[in-house]
Amino acid sequence: GILQHPDGTVLKQLQPPPRGPREQEFYNKVYDSECCDSVLLELREYLPKYFGVWSPPTAPNDTYLKLEDVTRKFNKPCIMDVKIGQKSYDPYASAEKIQQQVSKYPLMEEIGFLVLGMRVYHISSDSYETQNQHYGRSLTKETVKDGISRFFHNGYYLRKDAIAASIGKIEKILQWFEGQEQLNFYASSLLFVYEGSCQATTMRLSDVTLAEKRGMPKGLLAAGDILEYNNNIHVINSTENGKIEASVSKGLSKFYAFHKKAYSKRHHSQLSLKVETLEQDNVWKSSRCLTQEHLNGNVIPQLEKVFCHMPAESKESTKVQVCMIDFAHVFPSDTKDEGYIYGLKNLITVLKDILDN
């Protein structure tokens, strides 16, 4: 298994030959300080950082790859390991090895990927749900979409923001694969990580002065209605004139959010929250937010965009990591890695289907 080093890195024990030395050679080649190959230099963006090998003082013959812990920056990391490609065996595998790998998941060639496991944080129960490789191998063409979507469900709602951000990162990896003919990858995986903890602030109008009461049309909000903010916006205070300061994740330039609970069937008034201009200290200040001119009853026809189901345009703000791992079966090539490309495209299709539906 993967061990944690006290300095914050992780240690992956070198596998027996030829797999272990092959993986070490791959990392050494990509992270060579004298490397000037643009293809390999770009590949570094999609791998965990490599810090060489390490051996414990008490067992100098045990060798570990010292790698970046890509989950370290997350509070409640949700993690999924997905093997990519149509073949989980390399070109030099024996007939027995091929049969063994194919029998594990006969649909690998058709689907192009296999879920090896997942760990999902549920905010509803403050606990993790864990699924192993048997879960992934039980998925069929008909159930693979639901099986993947389970990774993005936090017990309350589907994290469409994390799905959208993941798609964007996979598309960048796909672009790299479509532009290189140096390496072919077998039995390699994508590691997905997103922040599962909910930083959301549920704000009652009675607690925060969003606008002068006299400036809010009677009946717009029932006494029990609340505004819910997504986990990457946390309202920290409001001033007397209705301006709101919000601490927001990096990367968003403009954001509009509308919540259906603010909609009253008796009054076709709408409530809009407009957040503009990300300042360098990552504090956004909204201008004239929720003042009288925003509450005139005809600002937005429908309250469609709910924070917990954020659209694709906000994907860069979501704390998501997608990196390539497991390189014991990487070989030189003079053609595109069509099997890996097929798997990436199919996975993107499944994720987009989840996002759209």
mmCIF file of C-alpha atoms in Angstrom:
data_model
loop_
_atom_site.group_PDB
_atom_site.id
_atom_site.type_symbol
_atom_site.label_atom_id
_atom_site.label_comp_id
_atom_site.label_asym_id
_atom_site.label_seq_id
_atom_site.Cartn_x
_atom_site.Cartn_y
_atom_site.Cartn_z
ATOM 1 C CA GLY A 1 0.000 0.000 0.000
ATOM 2 C CA ILE A 2 0.867 3.685 -0.034
ATOM 3 C CA LEU A 3 2.646 4.973 3.072
ATOM 4 C CA GLN A 4 2.866 8.538 4.316
ATOM 5 C CA HIS A 5 6.235 10.118 4.993
ATOM 6 C CA PRO A 6 6.472 12.648 7.855
ATOM 7 C CA ASP A 7 7.487 15.356 5.370
ATOM 8 C CA GLY A 8 4.084 15.196 3.675
ATOM 9 C CA THR A 9 5.008 13.028 0.698
ATOM 10 C CA VAL A 10 3.791 9.483 0.070
ATOM 11 C CA LEU A 11 5.876 6.350 -0.408
ATOM 12 C CA LYS A 12 5.035 3.685 -2.970
ATOM 13 C CA GLN A 13 7.078 0.533 -2.546
ATOM 14 C CA LEU A 14 8.920 -0.457 -5.687
ATOM 15 C CA GLN A 15 7.317 -3.528 -7.248
ATOM 16 C CA PRO A 16 9.384 -6.615 -8.133
ATOM 17 C CA PRO A 17 11.192 -6.573 -11.511
ATOM 18 C CA PRO A 18 10.446 -5.759 -14.209
ATOM 19 C CA ARG A 19 7.508 -3.611 -13.084
ATOM 20 C CA GLY A 20 9.192 -1.651 -10.302
ATOM 21 C CA PRO A 21 12.361 -0.705 -12.195
ATOM 22 C CA ARG A 22 10.252 0.182 -15.225
ATOM 23 C CA GLU A 23 8.115 2.592 -13.193
ATOM 24 C CA GLN A 24 11.207 4.115 -11.586
ATOM 25 C CA GLU A 25 12.781 4.565 -15.012
ATOM 26 C CA PHE A 26 9.631 6.292 -16.232
ATOM 27 C CA TYR A 27 9.676 8.811 -13.374
ATOM 28 C CA ASN A 28 13.420 9.367 -13.777
ATOM 29 C CA LYS A 29 12.968 10.083 -17.478
ATOM 30 C CA VAL A 30 10.065 12.495 -17.053
ATOM 31 C CA TYR A 31 11.622 14.350 -14.118
ATOM 32 C CA ASP A 32 15.196 14.397 -15.393
ATOM 33 C CA SER A 33 16.625 17.822 -14.525
ATOM 34 C CA GLU A 34 18.157 18.007 -17.993
ATOM 35 C CA CYS A 35 14.978 16.998 -19.812
ATOM 36 C CA CYS A 36 14.161 19.347 -22.694
ATOM 37 C CA ASP A 37 11.496 17.256 -24.408
ATOM 38 C CA SER A 38 8.362 19.420 -24.538
ATOM 39 C CA VAL A 39 6.112 16.346 -24.519
ATOM 40 C CA LEU A 40 7.594 15.053 -21.273
ATOM 41 C CA LEU A 41 7.774 18.511 -19.717
ATOM 42 C CA GLU A 42 4.037 18.963 -20.296
ATOM 43 C CA LEU A 43 3.376 15.460 -18.970
ATOM 44 C CA ARG A 44 4.700 16.591 -15.575
ATOM 45 C CA GLU A 45 1.571 18.733 -15.211
ATOM 46 C CA TYR A 46 -0.570 15.597 -15.036
ATOM 47 C CA LEU A 47 1.583 13.514 -12.670
ATOM 48 C CA PRO A 48 2.261 13.669 -8.948
ATOM 49 C CA LYS A 49 5.610 15.355 -8.324
ATOM 50 C CA TYR A 50 8.495 12.905 -8.040
ATOM 51 C CA PHE A 51 11.191 13.232 -5.368
ATOM 52 C CA GLY A 52 13.352 10.232 -6.215
ATOM 53 C CA VAL A 53 13.586 7.024 -4.216
ATOM 54 C CA TRP A 54 13.779 6.474 -0.466
ATOM 55 C CA SER A 55 14.741 3.597 1.780
ATOM 56 C CA PRO A 56 14.127 3.308 5.537
ATOM 57 C CA PRO A 57 17.295 3.283 7.650
ATOM 58 C CA THR A 58 16.249 -0.008 9.221
ATOM 59 C CA ALA A 59 15.700 -1.708 5.836
ATOM 60 C CA PRO A 60 18.063 -0.204 3.243
ATOM 61 C CA ASN A 61 17.154 -2.847 0.674
ATOM 62 C CA ASP A 62 13.491 -1.769 0.632
ATOM 63 C CA THR A 63 13.049 0.905 -2.015
ATOM 64 C CA TYR A 64 10.136 3.327 -2.247
ATOM 65 C CA LEU A 65 9.165 5.909 -4.843
ATOM 66 C CA LYS A 66 8.788 9.248 -3.070
ATOM 67 C CA LEU A 67 5.811 11.101 -4.546
ATOM 68 C CA GLU A 68 3.648 14.125 -3.942
ATOM 69 C CA ASP A 69 0.563 13.500 -1.801
ATOM 70 C CA VAL A 70 -2.090 14.979 -4.080
ATOM 71 C CA THR A 71 -4.730 14.677 -1.345
ATOM 72 C CA ARG A 72 -2.813 16.703 1.234
ATOM 73 C CA LYS A 73 -4.383 20.077 0.429
ATOM 74 C CA PHE A 74 -7.901 18.707 0.871
ATOM 75 C CA ASN A 75 -9.837 18.738 4.125
ATOM 76 C CA LYS A 76 -12.218 15.860 3.327
ATOM 77 C CA PRO A 77 -10.772 14.350 0.137
ATOM 78 C CA CYS A 78 -13.088 12.284 -2.024
ATOM 79 C CA ILE A 79 -10.895 9.878 -3.999
ATOM 80 C CA MET A 80 -11.523 7.618 -6.994
ATOM 81 C CA ASP A 81 -9.056 5.419 -8.873
ATOM 82 C CA VAL A 82 -10.030 4.679 -12.487
ATOM 83 C CA LYS A 83 -7.917 2.415 -14.688
ATOM 84 C CA ILE A 84 -7.839 3.784 -18.238
ATOM 85 C CA GLY A 85 -7.487 1.983 -21.564
ATOM 86 C CA GLN A 86 -8.990 -0.857 -23.525
ATOM 87 C CA LYS A 87 -6.311 -3.297 -22.358
ATOM 88 C CA SER A 88 -5.070 -3.798 -18.811
ATOM 89 C CA TYR A 89 -2.176 -5.971 -20.025
ATOM 90 C CA ASP A 90 0.921 -4.821 -21.892
ATOM 91 C CA PRO A 91 2.197 -6.073 -25.293
ATOM 92 C CA TYR A 92 4.666 -8.430 -23.621
ATOM 93 C CA ALA A 93 2.127 -10.176 -21.406
ATOM 94 C CA SER A 94 1.885 -13.964 -21.615
ATOM 95 C CA ALA A 95 -1.260 -15.680 -22.830
ATOM 96 C CA GLU A 96 -1.976 -16.678 -19.251
ATOM 97 C CA LYS A 97 -1.611 -13.072 -18.047
ATOM 98 C CA ILE A 98 -3.856 -11.803 -20.833
ATOM 99 C CA GLN A 99 -6.563 -14.306 -19.958
ATOM 100 C CA GLN A 100 -6.277 -13.422 -16.289
ATOM 101 C CA GLN A 101 -6.677 -9.690 -16.944
ATOM 102 C CA VAL A 102 -9.518 -10.066 -19.441
ATOM 103 C CA SER A 103 -11.451 -12.336 -17.091
ATOM 104 C CA LYS A 104 -11.304 -9.703 -14.346
ATOM 105 C CA TYR A 105 -13.357 -7.258 -16.413
ATOM 106 C CA PRO A 106 -14.424 -8.491 -19.863
ATOM 107 C CA LEU A 107 -16.039 -5.119 -20.646
ATOM 108 C CA MET A 108 -12.714 -3.242 -20.398
ATOM 109 C CA GLU A 109 -12.206 -3.204 -24.162
ATOM 110 C CA GLU A 110 -15.711 -1.920 -24.828
ATOM 111 C CA ILE A 111 -16.003 0.597 -21.964
ATOM 112 C CA GLY A 112 -12.365 1.697 -21.929
ATOM 113 C CA PHE A 113 -12.030 2.212 -18.192
ATOM 114 C CA LEU A 114 -12.546 0.429 -14.891
ATOM 115 C CA VAL A 115 -13.329 1.893 -11.468
ATOM 116 C CA LEU A 116 -10.779 0.376 -9.084
ATOM 117 C CA GLY A 117 -12.202 1.986 -5.966
ATOM 118 C CA MET A 118 -13.630 5.128 -4.442
ATOM 119 C CA ARG A 119 -13.924 6.884 -1.124
ATOM 120 C CA VAL A 120 -16.688 9.490 -0.865
ATOM 121 C CA TYR A 121 -17.359 11.859 2.017
ATOM 122 C CA HIS A 122 -21.033 12.234 2.902
ATOM 123 C CA ILE A 123 -21.771 15.513 4.616
ATOM 124 C CA SER A 124 -25.161 14.165 5.677
ATOM 125 C CA SER A 125 -23.589 11.599 8.004
ATOM 126 C CA ASP A 126 -20.076 13.057 8.407
ATOM 127 C CA SER A 127 -18.654 9.733 7.258
ATOM 128 C CA TYR A 128 -17.015 8.096 4.250
ATOM 129 C CA GLU A 129 -18.509 5.554 1.889
ATOM 130 C CA THR A 130 -15.876 3.198 0.472
ATOM 131 C CA GLN A 131 -16.143 0.951 -2.575
ATOM 132 C CA ASN A 132 -13.443 -1.499 -3.689
ATOM 133 C CA GLN A 133 -12.516 -2.967 -7.058
ATOM 134 C CA HIS A 134 -15.343 -5.510 -6.885
ATOM 135 C CA TYR A 135 -17.799 -2.617 -7.066
ATOM 136 C CA GLY A 136 -16.200 -1.344 -10.274
ATOM 137 C CA ARG A 137 -16.118 -4.779 -11.859
ATOM 138 C CA SER A 138 -19.822 -5.189 -11.146
ATOM 139 C CA LEU A 139 -20.661 -2.197 -13.337
ATOM 140 C CA THR A 140 -22.150 -2.868 -16.765
ATOM 141 C CA LYS A 141 -22.709 -0.685 -19.819
ATOM 142 C CA GLU A 142 -26.129 0.123 -18.408
ATOM 143 C CA THR A 143 -25.020 0.894 -14.852
ATOM 144 C CA VAL A 144 -21.590 2.477 -15.312
ATOM 145 C CA LYS A 145 -23.043 5.988 -15.417
ATOM 146 C CA ASP A 146 -24.819 5.515 -12.095
ATOM 147 C CA GLY A 147 -21.715 3.845 -10.704
ATOM 148 C CA ILE A 148 -19.527 6.844 -11.554
ATOM 149 C CA SER A 149 -22.125 9.381 -10.401
ATOM 150 C CA ARG A 150 -22.078 7.781 -6.952
ATOM 151 C CA PHE A 151 -18.589 9.201 -6.506
ATOM 152 C CA PHE A 152 -19.921 12.720 -6.963
ATOM 153 C CA HIS A 153 -22.900 12.448 -4.601
ATOM 154 C CA ASN A 154 -22.301 13.763 -1.087
ATOM 155 C CA GLY A 155 -25.436 12.399 0.540
ATOM 156 C CA TYR A 156 -27.461 15.528 -0.150
ATOM 157 C CA TYR A 157 -26.934 16.371 -3.796
ATOM 158 C CA LEU A 158 -24.845 15.676 -6.864
ATOM 159 C CA ARG A 159 -21.621 17.698 -7.002
ATOM 160 C CA LYS A 160 -21.994 18.883 -10.573
ATOM 161 C CA ASP A 161 -19.290 21.484 -9.994
ATOM 162 C CA ALA A 162 -16.774 18.705 -9.279
ATOM 163 C CA ILE A 163 -17.929 16.767 -12.343
ATOM 164 C CA ALA A 164 -17.505 19.797 -14.589
ATOM 165 C CA ALA A 165 -14.048 20.542 -13.183
ATOM 166 C CA SER A 166 -13.031 16.897 -13.625
ATOM 167 C CA ILE A 167 -14.116 16.919 -17.268
ATOM 168 C CA GLY A 168 -11.974 19.979 -17.913
ATOM 169 C CA LYS A 169 -8.901 18.310 -16.420
ATOM 170 C CA ILE A 170 -9.437 15.043 -18.316
ATOM 171 C CA GLU A 171 -9.783 17.000 -21.551
ATOM 172 C CA LYS A 172 -6.334 18.510 -20.997
ATOM 173 C CA ILE A 173 -4.853 15.039 -20.476
ATOM 174 C CA LEU A 174 -6.653 13.854 -23.621
ATOM 175 C CA GLN A 175 -5.166 16.756 -25.563
ATOM 176 C CA TRP A 176 -1.684 15.661 -24.436
ATOM 177 C CA PHE A 177 -2.307 12.071 -25.557
ATOM 178 C CA GLU A 178 -3.591 13.154 -28.950
ATOM 179 C CA GLY A 179 -0.419 15.161 -29.499
ATOM 180 C CA GLN A 180 2.201 12.560 -28.540
ATOM 181 C CA GLU A 181 3.468 9.345 -30.147
ATOM 182 C CA GLN A 182 6.290 8.505 -27.747
ATOM 183 C CA LEU A 183 4.661 6.445 -25.027
ATOM 184 C CA ASN A 184 1.888 3.902 -24.630
ATOM 185 C CA PHE A 185 0.311 3.317 -21.208
ATOM 186 C CA TYR A 186 -1.181 0.055 -19.974
ATOM 187 C CA ALA A 187 -2.841 -0.647 -16.609
ATOM 188 C CA SER A 188 -2.355 3.010 -15.704
ATOM 189 C CA SER A 189 -4.948 5.011 -13.780
ATOM 190 C CA LEU A 190 -6.406 8.433 -13.248
ATOM 191 C CA LEU A 191 -6.694 9.493 -9.629
ATOM 192 C CA PHE A 192 -9.635 11.840 -8.969
ATOM 193 C CA VAL A 193 -9.710 13.980 -5.850
ATOM 194 C CA TYR A 194 -12.205 16.685 -4.908
ATOM 195 C CA GLU A 195 -13.033 18.522 -1.702
ATOM 196 C CA GLY A 196 -15.918 16.829 0.044
ATOM 197 C CA SER A 197 -16.345 19.082 3.057
ATOM 198 C CA CYS A 198 -19.165 21.559 2.868
ATOM 199 C CA GLN A 199 -18.077 25.125 3.546
ATOM 200 C CA ALA A 200 -21.571 26.272 2.814
ATOM 201 C CA THR A 201 -23.126 28.906 4.957
ATOM 202 C CA THR A 202 -26.850 28.659 5.367
ATOM 203 C CA MET A 203 -27.909 32.198 5.967
ATOM 204 C CA ARG A 204 -31.272 33.248 7.305
ATOM 205 C CA LEU A 205 -32.458 36.710 6.478
ATOM 206 C CA SER A 206 -33.157 37.287 10.147
ATOM 207 C CA ASP A 207 -29.443 36.828 10.891
ATOM 208 C CA VAL A 208 -27.946 39.045 8.182
ATOM 209 C CA THR A 209 -29.152 42.365 6.864
ATOM 210 C CA LEU A 210 -29.250 41.739 3.135
ATOM 211 C CA ALA A 211 -31.371 44.786 2.518
ATOM 212 C CA GLU A 212 -33.483 47.211 4.415
ATOM 213 C CA LYS A 213 -36.773 45.548 5.272
ATOM 214 C CA ARG A 214 -38.597 48.470 3.799
ATOM 215 C CA GLY A 215 -36.815 47.871 0.505
ATOM 216 C CA MET A 216 -37.930 44.279 0.163
ATOM 217 C CA PRO A 217 -41.350 43.638 -1.331
ATOM 218 C CA LYS A 218 -43.713 42.053 1.119
ATOM 219 C CA GLY A 219 -44.217 38.367 0.454
ATOM 220 C CA LEU A 220 -40.967 37.901 -1.489
ATOM 221 C CA LEU A 221 -39.522 35.576 1.128
ATOM 222 C CA ALA A 222 -41.535 33.511 3.533
ATOM 223 C CA ALA A 223 -40.304 33.515 7.113
ATOM 224 C CA GLY A 224 -38.815 30.039 6.809
ATOM 225 C CA ASP A 225 -37.069 30.527 3.482
ATOM 226 C CA ILE A 226 -33.297 30.524 3.433
ATOM 227 C CA LEU A 227 -30.488 31.300 1.075
ATOM 228 C CA GLU A 228 -27.986 28.479 0.668
ATOM 229 C CA TYR A 229 -24.483 29.104 -0.579
ATOM 230 C CA ASN A 230 -22.282 26.577 -2.295
ATOM 231 C CA ASN A 231 -19.206 25.215 -0.543
ATOM 232 C CA ASN A 232 -16.903 27.659 -2.291
ATOM 233 C CA ILE A 233 -18.623 30.792 -1.026
ATOM 234 C CA HIS A 234 -18.783 31.641 2.634
ATOM 235 C CA VAL A 235 -20.539 34.852 3.613
ATOM 236 C CA ILE A 236 -18.586 36.492 6.413
ATOM 237 C CA ASN A 237 -20.432 39.721 7.040
ATOM 238 C CA SER A 238 -22.776 42.306 5.569
ATOM 239 C CA THR A 239 -22.868 46.044 5.889
ATOM 240 C CA GLU A 240 -25.797 48.290 6.580
ATOM 241 C CA ASN A 241 -26.340 49.244 2.953
ATOM 242 C CA GLY A 242 -26.697 45.611 1.889
ATOM 243 C CA LYS A 243 -23.223 45.001 0.510
ATOM 244 C CA ILE A 244 -21.875 41.529 1.113
ATOM 245 C CA GLU A 245 -18.298 40.407 1.493
ATOM 246 C CA ALA A 246 -17.763 36.833 0.392
ATOM 247 C CA SER A 247 -14.706 34.676 0.609
ATOM 248 C CA VAL A 248 -14.537 32.806 -2.652
ATOM 249 C CA SER A 249 -12.274 30.188 -4.188
ATOM 250 C CA LYS A 250 -9.766 31.375 -6.805
ATOM 251 C CA GLY A 251 -10.515 31.321 -10.484
ATOM 252 C CA LEU A 252 -13.998 32.760 -10.878
ATOM 253 C CA SER A 253 -14.222 36.074 -12.649
ATOM 254 C CA LYS A 254 -17.978 36.539 -12.495
ATOM 255 C CA PHE A 255 -20.647 34.556 -10.756
ATOM 256 C CA TYR A 256 -24.420 34.743 -10.653
ATOM 257 C CA ALA A 257 -26.438 32.462 -8.448
ATOM 258 C CA PHE A 258 -30.127 32.130 -7.865
ATOM 259 C CA HIS A 259 -31.914 29.930 -5.382
ATOM 260 C CA LYS A 260 -35.348 28.491 -5.921
ATOM 261 C CA LYS A 261 -36.254 28.812 -2.263
ATOM 262 C CA ALA A 262 -36.256 32.563 -2.720
ATOM 263 C CA TYR A 263 -39.076 32.254 -5.209
ATOM 264 C CA SER A 264 -42.637 32.825 -4.124
ATOM 265 C CA LYS A 265 -45.465 31.462 -6.222
ATOM 266 C CA ARG A 266 -47.665 34.320 -5.067
ATOM 267 C CA HIS A 267 -45.218 36.964 -6.217
ATOM 268 C CA HIS A 268 -43.186 36.672 -9.408
ATOM 269 C CA SER A 269 -40.376 38.576 -7.794
ATOM 270 C CA GLN A 270 -36.844 37.305 -8.080
ATOM 271 C CA LEU A 271 -33.842 37.576 -5.889
ATOM 272 C CA SER A 272 -30.420 37.903 -7.502
ATOM 273 C CA LEU A 273 -27.022 37.800 -5.967
ATOM 274 C CA LYS A 274 -24.379 39.413 -8.106
ATOM 275 C CA VAL A 275 -20.767 38.900 -7.164
ATOM 276 C CA GLU A 276 -18.141 40.839 -9.081
ATOM 277 C CA THR A 277 -14.440 41.541 -9.201
ATOM 278 C CA LEU A 278 -12.173 39.118 -7.418
ATOM 279 C CA GLU A 279 -9.730 41.111 -5.352
ATOM 280 C CA GLN A 280 -6.206 39.904 -4.744
ATOM 281 C CA ASP A 281 -6.994 38.861 -1.196
ATOM 282 C CA ASN A 282 -9.714 36.595 -2.618
ATOM 283 C CA VAL A 283 -12.493 38.640 -1.079
ATOM 284 C CA TRP A 284 -15.289 39.598 -3.389
ATOM 285 C CA LYS A 285 -17.493 42.539 -2.702
ATOM 286 C CA SER A 286 -20.845 42.788 -4.359
ATOM 287 C CA SER A 287 -22.030 46.158 -5.451
ATOM 288 C CA ARG A 288 -25.506 47.341 -4.499
ATOM 289 C CA CYS A 289 -26.455 43.754 -3.854
ATOM 290 C CA LEU A 290 -30.119 43.135 -3.128
ATOM 291 C CA THR A 291 -31.079 46.774 -3.145
ATOM 292 C CA GLN A 292 -34.434 48.026 -4.330
ATOM 293 C CA GLU A 293 -33.599 48.061 -8.041
ATOM 294 C CA HIS A 294 -32.804 44.328 -7.904
ATOM 295 C CA LEU A 295 -36.130 43.518 -6.303
ATOM 296 C CA ASN A 296 -38.514 45.067 -8.775
ATOM 297 C CA GLY A 297 -40.085 41.781 -9.740
ATOM 298 C CA ASN A 298 -38.666 41.379 -13.240
ATOM 299 C CA VAL A 299 -34.929 40.830 -12.937
ATOM 300 C CA ILE A 300 -34.679 37.146 -13.900
ATOM 301 C CA PRO A 301 -37.488 35.060 -15.411
ATOM 302 C CA GLN A 302 -36.569 31.887 -13.530
ATOM 303 C CA LEU A 303 -34.312 30.881 -10.676
ATOM 304 C CA GLU A 304 -32.456 28.131 -12.497
ATOM 305 C CA LYS A 305 -28.861 28.043 -11.330
ATOM 306 C CA VAL A 306 -28.634 26.464 -7.911
ATOM 307 C CA PHE A 307 -25.248 26.579 -6.197
ATOM 308 C CA CYS A 308 -25.079 22.901 -5.353
ATOM 309 C CA HIS A 309 -25.592 22.101 -9.042
ATOM 310 C CA MET A 310 -23.167 24.625 -10.453
ATOM 311 C CA PRO A 311 -22.819 24.799 -14.240
ATOM 312 C CA ALA A 312 -19.680 24.118 -16.215
ATOM 313 C CA GLU A 313 -18.584 27.755 -16.403
ATOM 314 C CA SER A 314 -17.642 27.713 -12.717
ATOM 315 C CA LYS A 315 -15.531 24.559 -12.950
ATOM 316 C CA GLU A 316 -12.207 26.333 -12.468
ATOM 317 C CA SER A 317 -13.219 27.462 -8.996
ATOM 318 C CA THR A 318 -13.838 23.969 -7.686
ATOM 319 C CA LYS A 319 -11.097 22.238 -5.741
ATOM 320 C CA VAL A 320 -10.468 19.197 -7.926
ATOM 321 C CA GLN A 321 -7.345 17.225 -8.812
ATOM 322 C CA VAL A 322 -7.048 14.660 -11.605
ATOM 323 C CA CYS A 323 -3.640 13.090 -12.082
ATOM 324 C CA MET A 324 -2.156 10.070 -13.822
ATOM 325 C CA ILE A 325 -0.691 7.322 -11.623
ATOM 326 C CA ASP A 326 0.713 3.766 -11.900
ATOM 327 C CA PHE A 327 3.384 3.474 -14.581
ATOM 328 C CA ALA A 328 4.704 -0.067 -14.268
ATOM 329 C CA HIS A 329 3.527 -0.783 -17.821
ATOM 330 C CA VAL A 330 4.610 2.206 -19.885
ATOM 331 C CA PHE A 331 6.461 1.454 -23.123
ATOM 332 C CA PRO A 332 8.114 3.455 -25.912
ATOM 333 C CA SER A 333 5.997 3.766 -29.023
ATOM 334 C CA ASP A 334 5.867 5.446 -32.408
ATOM 335 C CA THR A 335 2.062 5.660 -32.594
ATOM 336 C CA LYS A 336 -0.712 7.303 -30.624
ATOM 337 C CA ASP A 337 -1.996 5.437 -27.591
ATOM 338 C CA GLU A 338 -5.394 4.715 -29.102
ATOM 339 C CA GLY A 339 -6.521 2.467 -26.247
ATOM 340 C CA TYR A 340 -5.908 5.148 -23.621
ATOM 341 C CA ILE A 341 -7.455 7.829 -25.845
ATOM 342 C CA TYR A 342 -10.547 5.661 -26.298
ATOM 343 C CA GLY A 343 -10.891 5.249 -22.546
ATOM 344 C CA LEU A 344 -10.510 8.972 -21.866
ATOM 345 C CA LYS A 345 -13.102 9.890 -24.490
ATOM 346 C CA ASN A 346 -15.564 7.344 -23.184
ATOM 347 C CA LEU A 347 -15.086 8.508 -19.599
ATOM 348 C CA ILE A 348 -15.652 12.117 -20.662
ATOM 349 C CA THR A 349 -18.839 11.048 -22.447
ATOM 350 C CA VAL A 350 -20.138 9.323 -19.312
ATOM 351 C CA LEU A 351 -19.309 12.331 -17.111
ATOM 352 C CA LYS A 352 -20.982 14.750 -19.529
ATOM 353 C CA ASP A 353 -24.047 12.515 -19.583
ATOM 354 C CA ILE A 354 -24.182 12.649 -15.770
ATOM 355 C CA LEU A 355 -23.743 16.416 -15.866
ATOM 356 C CA ASP A 356 -26.443 16.997 -18.475
ATOM 357 C CA ASN A 357 -29.012 14.652 -16.989
#
